[in-house]
Amino acid sequence: MKTLRAFFLRLMALFNRRRWEQDLADELESNLQFAIDDRVRSGMSPETARRDALLHYGLPDSIRESYRDRKSLPFIETAVGDIRYATRMLRQSRGFAVAAILSLALGIGANTAIFSLLNALILKSLPVERPDELVQVNMPGRSSIFTNPIWEALRDRQDVFSGVFAIGSSRFDLSRGGESRFVDGDWVSGAFFSTLGVKPVLGRTLAVSDDRRGCPALAVISYDFWQREFGGRSDVLEQPLSLDGHPFQILGVLSPGFYGIEVGRAPGVYTPLCAEVIVTGTGSSLDRRSHWWLRVFGRPRAGVLLQAAVARLQVVAPGIFRDTQPPNWRPEDLKEYVSRSFELQPASHGTSRFRDEYRTALYIMMAMVAVVLLIACANVANLLLARAANRAREMATRLALGSSRSRLVRQLLTECLLLSLAGSLLGALLAWSGAHAIMPLIAVDGRSPFLDLAIDARMLLFTMGVAVASTMLFGLAPAWRSSAVAPHTALKAGGRGMVQGHSRFTLGKSLVVAQIGLSLVLLVAAGLLLRSFNKLTTLNPGFDRDGIVLARVDLRGARQAPENRPALYRELLDRVRSVPGVTSASSSDITPVGDSMWNDEIRVDGFQPKSAKDSVVLFNQISDRYFETLGTPLLDGRDFNEHDTVQSPKVAIVNETFAARFFPGTRAIGRTYRVTGGPVPDPATEIIGIVKDTKYRNLREQPEPIAYVALSQESKLGPFFHLEVRSAVAPGQSVAALKAALAQLDPALSVTFVTLSAQLDSSLNRERILAVLSTFFGGLALLLATIGLYGVMAYSVERRRGEIGIRMALGAGKTKVLRMVLQEAAVLLVIGVLAGMAIAAATTRFVSTFLYGVDASDTATFTASAALLAAVTLIAGYLPARRAASQDPMSALREE
Amino acid sequence: MSEKADVWQGTLALMILKTLEALGPLHGYGIARRIEQTSGDELSVNYGTLYPSLLKLEQEGYISSEWGLSDNKRKAKFYSLTRTGRTQLEQEARQWEQTTAIIARFFAPAGDSK
């Protein structure tokens, strides 16, 4: 307790220094007087008395020193002094300070930006109560998606969770006809909010009693949705909410900061599972035993260990799967189904599609910005070394006056810390704008993520850590070197007589070599990624990229009976085809690279599959003129026509790969296949046409067998389908025309438009972001390395002025001098490039998953990067060389 | 050297407290003189060591200081014992006596039992 009191008093004493110094002086003076009086009384003369007293009790100056050490906190005082001095020194060398701070800001800023994305997407726990307790239920060896019957059985039979819930993602159309306006939503079971501990700010959240079959249409909305959609109005609970055309009552508004359990998604609406039947009607998934759409999360009871919980669940698993067997499955599939079980995995970070897609890319970017920071630190170190040469005298003088070496080092490190601090602050600003600029580029399914980039403790710790680490990196060596000055150099008359200069210079040279090497690594990576991206955007996907608009039609608003749908499809297609400007149009179930997939297993007479996958084929259901619209050549046979009806024999068009795999060496036209997915095989389907291979799921894929069946031969159609429209006018105009045409037909239809090229582009988002950012960081690294080389060359030339002057005086021509100086630069360049090549060759394999059409050791890219680096750095070396060669030899000699 | 200084600081603090208890409020010079006299002039007190000691005691709350007038009407800063100081002194004095008694036993001639 007393030490605390003492500390506090010492802290306070920092602030009223003048007062206690005066106080001490007065006290010492008064004590001195007493001492003098005593001595005079015993016979000394006043002057002798004074001197004797001072000798005996100590001189005021030295007393003040030891007094001050105890009175206040000397550590803080010297630190404050250091900071003051450092600020003054930095203000004097403004150019240097600006260059250093800028370099650091770029390096630290880039790191903080990427780290903030990493933090938000990968590291942060969910903003819920005690997130580390949450677990997710999945089936070992299979996915973590369940059907509703399984969920209900699990919910009722488990006894290991204090709270357990199921969640299914969805998207709702807020509009009532016309162009769709979507909001992300989640179907949640009753215990969702209570298990996560999420509280409302208005109204209430869902309770377990709200999630019973036959429940009313209730919804809980997020805080952001309340602000965005309802303007934050206080009577929101009385406002109408339409989800996919059905009215829902708003039960409550959630508190801000909760974004659901899927990172990157921020649902605006949460609706109870039981209300799913209201929106989907007869297509409801609540009792469907083979519709997989729910994830299950829970919080184990206090004191229940994970293994114990898993064991308990595995006890109830057989019963659950036995009682929820889907009808119409083949016996072997059913056998596999009832053998399934449960397992638990920690879920403190929730789930995230963005995370799964971008995790590796983010790590790669983190590595890149770390390299950029290293290069920036090397730059600052070099700047410091150059500056240190100018301060040799100052250091020597201070050493001669009695300062200890560690004190000098501490002083210099304070300067470095100030630079880092300024660099961090500026860098933080850059990072904030940078992260927000990058975020929209990270897209999945054409949607950008919502990431909570708010600064948290981890971010601050990271930034501080990076700043301090960089300071040590670039500051320690120069500071140590600077203070290694012999005190007698202060007495030397010559301005540049520095024996240590040479060894310091070698450090500077090695730093530049390192910078060049590291820049080359980044340039190579950037080159590889750029070329890959270019190949992906220019490859031939089997259809035309431009001039085609896609429309997704939602028929549910039209409230037509499902039997009428085929007629409705045809009518819409006819209407679209008659819109002026439209050269061709078709409809289909699935659009190219649209992130949708349908596959089935088929059987072909005479074909022996080597594995189960061999018989799996991709499918699409299309109208006539589909290939004409998309520009895919028909190689053999015919397209679908009006003779292909529900009653006529089933026909299909297949692609080259299909024909080659199942009918090698023969003509596939006229041959048949059967789909074998169900308990009874489908009727034989005859192949009537063969088309060129096209990309189906993504642009990178290898060709797979695709079979196209006719929409016109199907009587049971769903409420969603797509239109492909090739138009002679610009996309914007054609979209407007199409919108009008479709609205004319039925204003209750919901339609979304996207151009095919945009859809293809959005499938390449990850590659795009890597290409863009790696180029940016590569360019940054190149810039920093060039500045570094320029600085070192300029310094070298400065140092060798005398030598150059003598050579010129002795007859060396300008070109000779140029060559001499450039040689130095060239040596650094060559060593740097060789080192960089070696590192690049070893590390480029880490980006190989993102490459397309280029090898990780692509010689052309390596050579081109090295050439670019060489060209740029040689220019940087040329400038000071030219200056050296054009100087007047006499003035150089005179300076000696 | 610093270890010796710490021990010295510890005993110096004790001496200061005892002096203030015995003589009442006293100025810096008076404390120094008194310690010198009591030690039979064996110890010579330098303000460089005395003042940090006084500071520490004051910061820890064992003594307090106040400007006042000396006998001959001279302005001086007087130090006096606080109540916590008095208790601390008693505690330290007891500990000191215990320590010296134990040490003394080690140096007693063999055969002596106490």
PDB file of N, CA and C in Angstrom, chain A residues 603-609 661-664 671-672:
ATOM      1  N   ARG A 603     -27.254 -44.812 -67.282  1.00  0.00           N
ATOM      2  CA  ARG A 603     -26.803 -46.139 -67.715  1.00  0.00           C
ATOM      3  C   ARG A 603     -26.887 -46.191 -69.217  1.00  0.00           C
ATOM      4  N   VAL A 604     -25.805 -46.659 -69.836  1.00  0.00           N
ATOM      5  CA  VAL A 604     -25.776 -46.775 -71.291  1.00  0.00           C
ATOM      6  C   VAL A 604     -25.447 -48.217 -71.640  1.00  0.00           C
ATOM      7  N   ASP A 605     -26.224 -48.801 -72.550  1.00  0.00           N
ATOM      8  CA  ASP A 605     -25.943 -50.189 -72.939  1.00  0.00           C
ATOM      9  C   ASP A 605     -24.566 -50.309 -73.537  1.00  0.00           C
ATOM     10  N   GLY A 606     -23.810 -51.272 -73.074  1.00  0.00           N
ATOM     11  CA  GLY A 606     -22.491 -51.483 -73.638  1.00  0.00           C
ATOM     12  C   GLY A 606     -21.413 -50.627 -72.984  1.00  0.00           C
ATOM     13  N   PHE A 607     -21.785 -49.790 -72.015  1.00  0.00           N
ATOM     14  CA  PHE A 607     -20.769 -48.957 -71.368  1.00  0.00           C
ATOM     15  C   PHE A 607     -20.469 -49.501 -69.988  1.00  0.00           C
ATOM     16  N   GLN A 608     -19.187 -49.773 -69.744  1.00  0.00           N
ATOM     17  CA  GLN A 608     -18.795 -50.251 -68.425  1.00  0.00           C
ATOM     18  C   GLN A 608     -18.123 -49.122 -67.656  1.00  0.00           C
ATOM     19  N   PRO A 609     -18.762 -48.602 -66.615  1.00  0.00           N
ATOM     20  CA  PRO A 609     -18.127 -47.511 -65.874  1.00  0.00           C
ATOM     21  C   PRO A 609     -16.942 -48.025 -65.059  1.00  0.00           C
ATOM     22  N   ARG A 661     -17.269 -40.172 -74.364  1.00  0.00           N
ATOM     23  CA  ARG A 661     -17.135 -41.101 -73.249  1.00  0.00           C
ATOM     24  C   ARG A 661     -18.032 -42.313 -73.405  1.00  0.00           C
ATOM     25  N   PHE A 662     -19.302 -42.082 -73.760  1.00  0.00           N
ATOM     26  CA  PHE A 662     -20.243 -43.207 -73.749  1.00  0.00           C
ATOM     27  C   PHE A 662     -20.345 -43.909 -75.092  1.00  0.00           C
ATOM     28  N   PHE A 663     -19.993 -43.197 -76.160  1.00  0.00           N
ATOM     29  CA  PHE A 663     -20.079 -43.825 -77.488  1.00  0.00           C
ATOM     30  C   PHE A 663     -18.789 -43.588 -78.261  1.00  0.00           C
ATOM     31  N   PRO A 664     -17.666 -44.045 -77.737  1.00  0.00           N
ATOM     32  CA  PRO A 664     -16.402 -43.747 -78.416  1.00  0.00           C
ATOM     33  C   PRO A 664     -16.348 -44.432 -79.770  1.00  0.00           C
ATOM     34  N   ARG A 671     -28.518 -43.112 -80.542  1.00  0.00           N
ATOM     35  CA  ARG A 671     -28.300 -44.010 -79.418  1.00  0.00           C
ATOM     36  C   ARG A 671     -29.115 -43.531 -78.227  1.00  0.00           C
ATOM     37  N   THR A 672     -29.207 -44.369 -77.161  1.00  0.00           N
ATOM     38  CA  THR A 672     -30.040 -43.998 -76.010  1.00  0.00           C
ATOM     39  C   THR A 672     -29.279 -44.175 -74.699  1.00  0.00           C
TER      40      THR A 672
END
